[in-house]
């Protein structure tokens, strides 16, 4: 059976294995960094929930068209940024 993250009183009882935070920049070059709010909360969440992973994802128009960057967050640390165009 499937369960949600919350019980009937909206208390967290199950924690996700993966959380993804997406941002899209519609015009211009890629941002220098991932969204600060997303980064901070995923660092805190994965530090407090070591069985969970976080992914920071951003899309934008690069020199060759639409591109995507992502980084894995594990145990409160942001890993290497990966890029695909």
GROMACS .gro file of N, CA and C in nm:
model
  255
    1UNK      N    1   0.084  -0.119   0.000
    1UNK     CA    2   0.000   0.000   0.000
    1UNK      C    3   0.088   0.124   0.000
    2UNK      N    4   0.033   0.231  -0.052
    2UNK     CA    5   0.105   0.359  -0.058
    2UNK      C    6   0.073   0.441   0.066
    3UNK      N    7   0.171   0.517   0.108
    3UNK     CA    8   0.151   0.607   0.221
    3UNK      C    9   0.199   0.747   0.181
    4UNK      N   10   0.158   0.844   0.256
    4UNK     CA   11   0.206   0.981   0.234
    4UNK      C   12   0.313   1.012   0.337
    5UNK      N   13   0.364   1.132   0.329
    5UNK     CA   14   0.466   1.174   0.424
    5UNK      C   15   0.406   1.215   0.559
    6UNK      N   16   0.273   1.238   0.562
    6UNK     CA   17   0.210   1.292   0.683
    6UNK      C   18   0.105   1.198   0.738
    7UNK      N   19   0.083   1.210   0.870
    7UNK     CA   20  -0.027   1.135   0.931
    7UNK      C   21  -0.154   1.221   0.926
    8UNK      N   22  -0.260   1.174   0.989
    8UNK     CA   23  -0.388   1.245   0.983
    8UNK      C   24  -0.384   1.383   1.049
    9UNK      N   25  -0.282   1.410   1.133
    9UNK     CA   26  -0.265   1.541   1.196
    9UNK      C   27  -0.160   1.627   1.127
   10UNK      N   28  -0.117   1.584   1.008
   10UNK     CA   29  -0.017   1.655   0.928
   10UNK      C   30   0.120   1.661   0.994
   11UNK      N   31   0.152   1.561   1.073
   11UNK     CA   32   0.286   1.546   1.128
   11UNK      C   33   0.367   1.458   1.033
   12UNK      N   34   0.491   1.496   1.009
   12UNK     CA   35   0.576   1.416   0.921
   12UNK      C   36   0.605   1.281   0.986
   13UNK      N   37   0.574   1.173   0.916
   13UNK     CA   38   0.600   1.038   0.968
   13UNK      C   39   0.684   0.955   0.872
   14UNK      N   40   0.686   0.991   0.746
   14UNK     CA   41   0.768   0.924   0.645
   14UNK      C   42   0.847   1.031   0.571
   15UNK      N   43   0.973   1.002   0.543
   15UNK     CA   44   1.057   1.099   0.475
   15UNK      C   45   1.091   1.047   0.336
   16UNK      N   46   1.086   1.133   0.235
   16UNK     CA   47   1.112   1.089   0.098
   16UNK      C   48   1.257   1.047   0.081
   17UNK      N   49   1.279   0.955  -0.011
   17UNK     CA   50   1.416   0.915  -0.044
   17UNK      C   51   1.485   1.021  -0.128
   18UNK      N   52   1.407   1.091  -0.212
   18UNK     CA   53   1.463   1.193  -0.300
   18UNK      C   54   1.371   1.315  -0.303
   19UNK      N   55   1.432   1.434  -0.296
   19UNK     CA   56   1.360   1.560  -0.311
   19UNK      C   57   1.430   1.638  -0.422
   20UNK      N   58   1.353   1.686  -0.519
   20UNK     CA   59   1.409   1.765  -0.629
   20UNK      C   60   1.351   1.906  -0.624
   21UNK      N   61   1.439   2.005  -0.636
   21UNK     CA   62   1.399   2.145  -0.644
   21UNK      C   63   1.439   2.198  -0.781
   22UNK      N   64   1.342   2.245  -0.860
   22UNK     CA   65   1.363   2.293  -0.996
   22UNK      C   66   1.347   2.444  -1.005
   23UNK      N   67   1.430   2.505  -1.087
   23UNK     CA   68   1.414   2.646  -1.123
   23UNK      C   69   1.442   2.658  -1.272
   24UNK      N   70   1.365   2.745  -1.339
   24UNK     CA   71   1.386   2.771  -1.482
   24UNK      C   72   1.409   2.919  -1.502
   25UNK      N   73   1.515   2.952  -1.574
   25UNK     CA   74   1.542   3.089  -1.613
   25UNK      C   75   1.502   3.101  -1.760
   26UNK      N   76   1.403   3.180  -1.788
   26UNK     CA   77   1.348   3.185  -1.923
   26UNK      C   78   1.436   3.261  -2.022
   27UNK      N   79   1.510   3.361  -1.975
   27UNK     CA   80   1.595   3.439  -2.065
   27UNK      C   81   1.731   3.460  -2.002
   28UNK      N   82   1.831   3.474  -2.087
   28UNK     CA   83   1.965   3.505  -2.039
   28UNK      C   84   2.047   3.381  -2.009
   29UNK      N   85   2.167   3.404  -1.962
   29UNK     CA   86   2.259   3.295  -1.932
   29UNK      C   87   2.225   3.229  -1.799
   30UNK      N   88   2.288   3.116  -1.774
   30UNK     CA   89   2.262   3.044  -1.650
   30UNK      C   90   2.303   3.127  -1.529
   31UNK      N   91   2.235   3.103  -1.420
   31UNK     CA   92   2.270   3.170  -1.294
   31UNK      C   93   2.404   3.116  -1.245
   32UNK      N   94   2.475   3.197  -1.172
   32UNK     CA   95   2.605   3.154  -1.119
   32UNK      C   96   2.590   3.042  -1.017
   33UNK      N   97   2.481   3.045  -0.940
   33UNK     CA   98   2.461   2.947  -0.835
   33UNK      C   99   2.317   2.895  -0.839
   34UNK      N  100   2.295   2.784  -0.773
   34UNK     CA  101   2.159   2.735  -0.755
   34UNK      C  102   2.086   2.829  -0.658
   35UNK      N  103   1.955   2.824  -0.660
   35UNK     CA  104   1.874   2.907  -0.572
   35UNK      C  105   1.918   2.888  -0.427
   36UNK      N  106   1.946   2.998  -0.357
   36UNK     CA  107   2.000   2.992  -0.221
   36UNK      C  108   1.902   2.926  -0.124
   37UNK      N  109   1.773   2.958  -0.134
   37UNK     CA  110   1.674   2.898  -0.046
   37UNK      C  111   1.669   2.746  -0.065
   38UNK      N  112   1.664   2.701  -0.191
   38UNK     CA  113   1.661   2.558  -0.220
   38UNK      C  114   1.786   2.488  -0.168
   39UNK      N  115   1.901   2.551  -0.190
   39UNK     CA  116   2.027   2.493  -0.144
   39UNK      C  117   2.030   2.479   0.007
   40UNK      N  118   1.995   2.586   0.077
   40UNK     CA  119   1.997   2.584   0.224
   40UNK      C  120   1.906   2.476   0.281
   41UNK      N  121   1.782   2.470   0.231
   41UNK     CA  122   1.689   2.376   0.293
   41UNK      C  123   1.724   2.233   0.259
   42UNK      N  124   1.774   2.207   0.137
   42UNK     CA  125   1.814   2.069   0.103
   42UNK      C  126   1.938   2.027   0.182
   43UNK      N  127   2.030   2.119   0.207
   43UNK     CA  128   2.145   2.086   0.292
   43UNK      C  129   2.098   2.048   0.432
   44UNK      N  130   2.008   2.127   0.489
   44UNK     CA  131   1.956   2.098   0.623
   44UNK      C  132   1.877   1.968   0.625
   45UNK      N  133   1.789   1.951   0.526
   45UNK     CA  134   1.704   1.831   0.522
   45UNK      C  135   1.787   1.703   0.510
   46UNK      N  136   1.885   1.701   0.420
   46UNK     CA  137   1.965   1.580   0.402
   46UNK      C  138   2.062   1.555   0.517
   47UNK      N  139   2.099   1.660   0.587
   47UNK     CA  140   2.182   1.641   0.707
   47UNK      C  141   2.099   1.577   0.818
   48UNK      N  142   1.974   1.620   0.831
   48UNK     CA  143   1.885   1.566   0.934
   48UNK      C  144   1.826   1.429   0.895
   49UNK      N  145   1.823   1.400   0.765
   49UNK     CA  146   1.766   1.275   0.713
   49UNK      C  147   1.868   1.208   0.622
   50UNK      N  148   1.969   1.143   0.680
   50UNK     CA  149   2.081   1.092   0.602
   50UNK      C  150   2.045   0.984   0.499
   51UNK      N  151   1.926   0.927   0.506
   51UNK     CA  152   1.885   0.829   0.404
   51UNK      C  153   1.824   0.897   0.281
   52UNK      N  154   1.805   1.029   0.288
   52UNK     CA  155   1.744   1.104   0.178
   52UNK      C  156   1.851   1.175   0.094
   53UNK      N  157   1.821   1.190  -0.035
   53UNK     CA  158   1.903   1.267  -0.127
   53UNK      C  159   1.824   1.389  -0.171
   54UNK      N  160   1.894   1.495  -0.206
   54UNK     CA  161   1.831   1.611  -0.266
   54UNK      C  162   1.896   1.638  -0.400
   55UNK      N  163   1.820   1.692  -0.493
   55UNK     CA  164   1.875   1.734  -0.622
   55UNK      C  165   1.834   1.878  -0.648
   56UNK      N  166   1.934   1.962  -0.678
   56UNK     CA  167   1.913   2.098  -0.722
   56UNK      C  168   1.919   2.096  -0.874
   57UNK      N  169   1.817   2.147  -0.939
   57UNK     CA  170   1.809   2.144  -1.085
   57UNK      C  171   1.775   2.283  -1.135
   58UNK      N  172   1.843   2.328  -1.241
   58UNK     CA  173   1.810   2.455  -1.304
   58UNK      C  174   1.817   2.438  -1.456
   59UNK      N  175   1.721   2.498  -1.523
   59UNK     CA  176   1.721   2.498  -1.669
   59UNK      C  177   1.729   2.642  -1.718
   60UNK      N  178   1.786   2.658  -1.837
   60UNK     CA  179   1.805   2.791  -1.894
   60UNK      C  180   1.840   2.775  -2.041
   61UNK      N  181   1.839   2.888  -2.113
   61UNK     CA  182   1.884   2.886  -2.252
   61UNK      C  183   2.033   2.913  -2.255
   62UNK      N  184   2.108   2.816  -2.302
   62UNK     CA  185   2.252   2.831  -2.317
   62UNK      C  186   2.287   2.864  -2.461
   63UNK      N  187   2.415   2.870  -2.494
   63UNK     CA  188   2.457   2.904  -2.630
   63UNK      C  189   2.408   2.803  -2.734
   64UNK      N  190   2.382   2.680  -2.693
   64UNK     CA  191   2.335   2.576  -2.785
   64UNK      C  192   2.187   2.544  -2.767
   65UNK      N  193   2.114   2.632  -2.701
   65UNK     CA  194   1.973   2.607  -2.675
   65UNK      C  195   1.948   2.575  -2.529
   66UNK      N  196   1.838   2.507  -2.503
   66UNK     CA  197   1.799   2.473  -2.366
   66UNK      C  198   1.905   2.384  -2.302
   67UNK      N  199   1.940   2.416  -2.178
   67UNK     CA  200   2.040   2.340  -2.103
   67UNK      C  201   1.988   2.314  -1.963
   68UNK      N  202   2.046   2.216  -1.897
   68UNK     CA  203   2.008   2.184  -1.760
   68UNK      C  204   2.135   2.154  -1.679
   69UNK      N  205   2.139   2.207  -1.558
   69UNK     CA  206   2.245   2.177  -1.461
   69UNK      C  207   2.180   2.112  -1.341
   70UNK      N  208   2.252   2.022  -1.276
   70UNK     CA  209   2.200   1.965  -1.152
   70UNK      C  210   2.315   1.927  -1.061
   71UNK      N  211   2.284   1.920  -0.933
   71UNK     CA  212   2.381   1.877  -0.833
   71UNK      C  213   2.308   1.795  -0.728
   72UNK      N  214   2.374   1.690  -0.680
   72UNK     CA  215   2.317   1.606  -0.575
   72UNK      C  216   2.356   1.662  -0.439
   73UNK      N  217   2.261   1.660  -0.347
   73UNK     CA  218   2.285   1.702  -0.209
   73UNK      C  219   2.271   1.579  -0.121
   74UNK      N  220   2.373   1.550  -0.044
   74UNK     CA  221   2.375   1.430   0.040
   74UNK      C  222   2.443   1.463   0.171
   75UNK      N  223   2.382   1.425   0.282
   75UNK     CA  224   2.440   1.449   0.415
   75UNK      C  225   2.478   1.595   0.437
   76UNK      N  226   2.395   1.686   0.386
   76UNK     CA  227   2.416   1.828   0.409
   76UNK      C  228   2.519   1.893   0.319
   77UNK      N  229   2.569   1.823   0.217
   77UNK     CA  230   2.673   1.877   0.129
   77UNK      C  231   2.627   1.872  -0.017
   78UNK      N  232   2.654   1.981  -0.089
   78UNK     CA  233   2.623   1.987  -0.232
   78UNK      C  234   2.741   1.928  -0.308
   79UNK      N  235   2.712   1.832  -0.397
   79UNK     CA  236   2.817   1.769  -0.477
   79UNK      C  237   2.849   1.849  -0.602
   80UNK      N  238   2.915   1.785  -0.693
   80UNK     CA  239   2.960   1.845  -0.819
   80UNK      C  240   2.840   1.876  -0.908
   81UNK      N  241   2.845   1.993  -0.974
   81UNK     CA  242   2.740   2.031  -1.069
   81UNK      C  243   2.764   1.959  -1.201
   82UNK      N  244   2.657   1.901  -1.256
   82UNK     CA  245   2.661   1.835  -1.386
   82UNK      C  246   2.582   1.919  -1.485
   83UNK      N  247   2.618   1.913  -1.613
   83UNK     CA  248   2.551   1.995  -1.714
   83UNK      C  249   2.523   1.913  -1.839
   84UNK      N  250   2.404   1.937  -1.896
   84UNK     CA  251   2.367   1.877  -2.024
   84UNK      C  252   2.306   1.986  -2.112
   85UNK      N  253   2.345   1.992  -2.237
   85UNK     CA  254   2.286   2.087  -2.330
   85UNK      C  255   2.215   2.013  -2.440
   0.00000   0.00000   0.00000
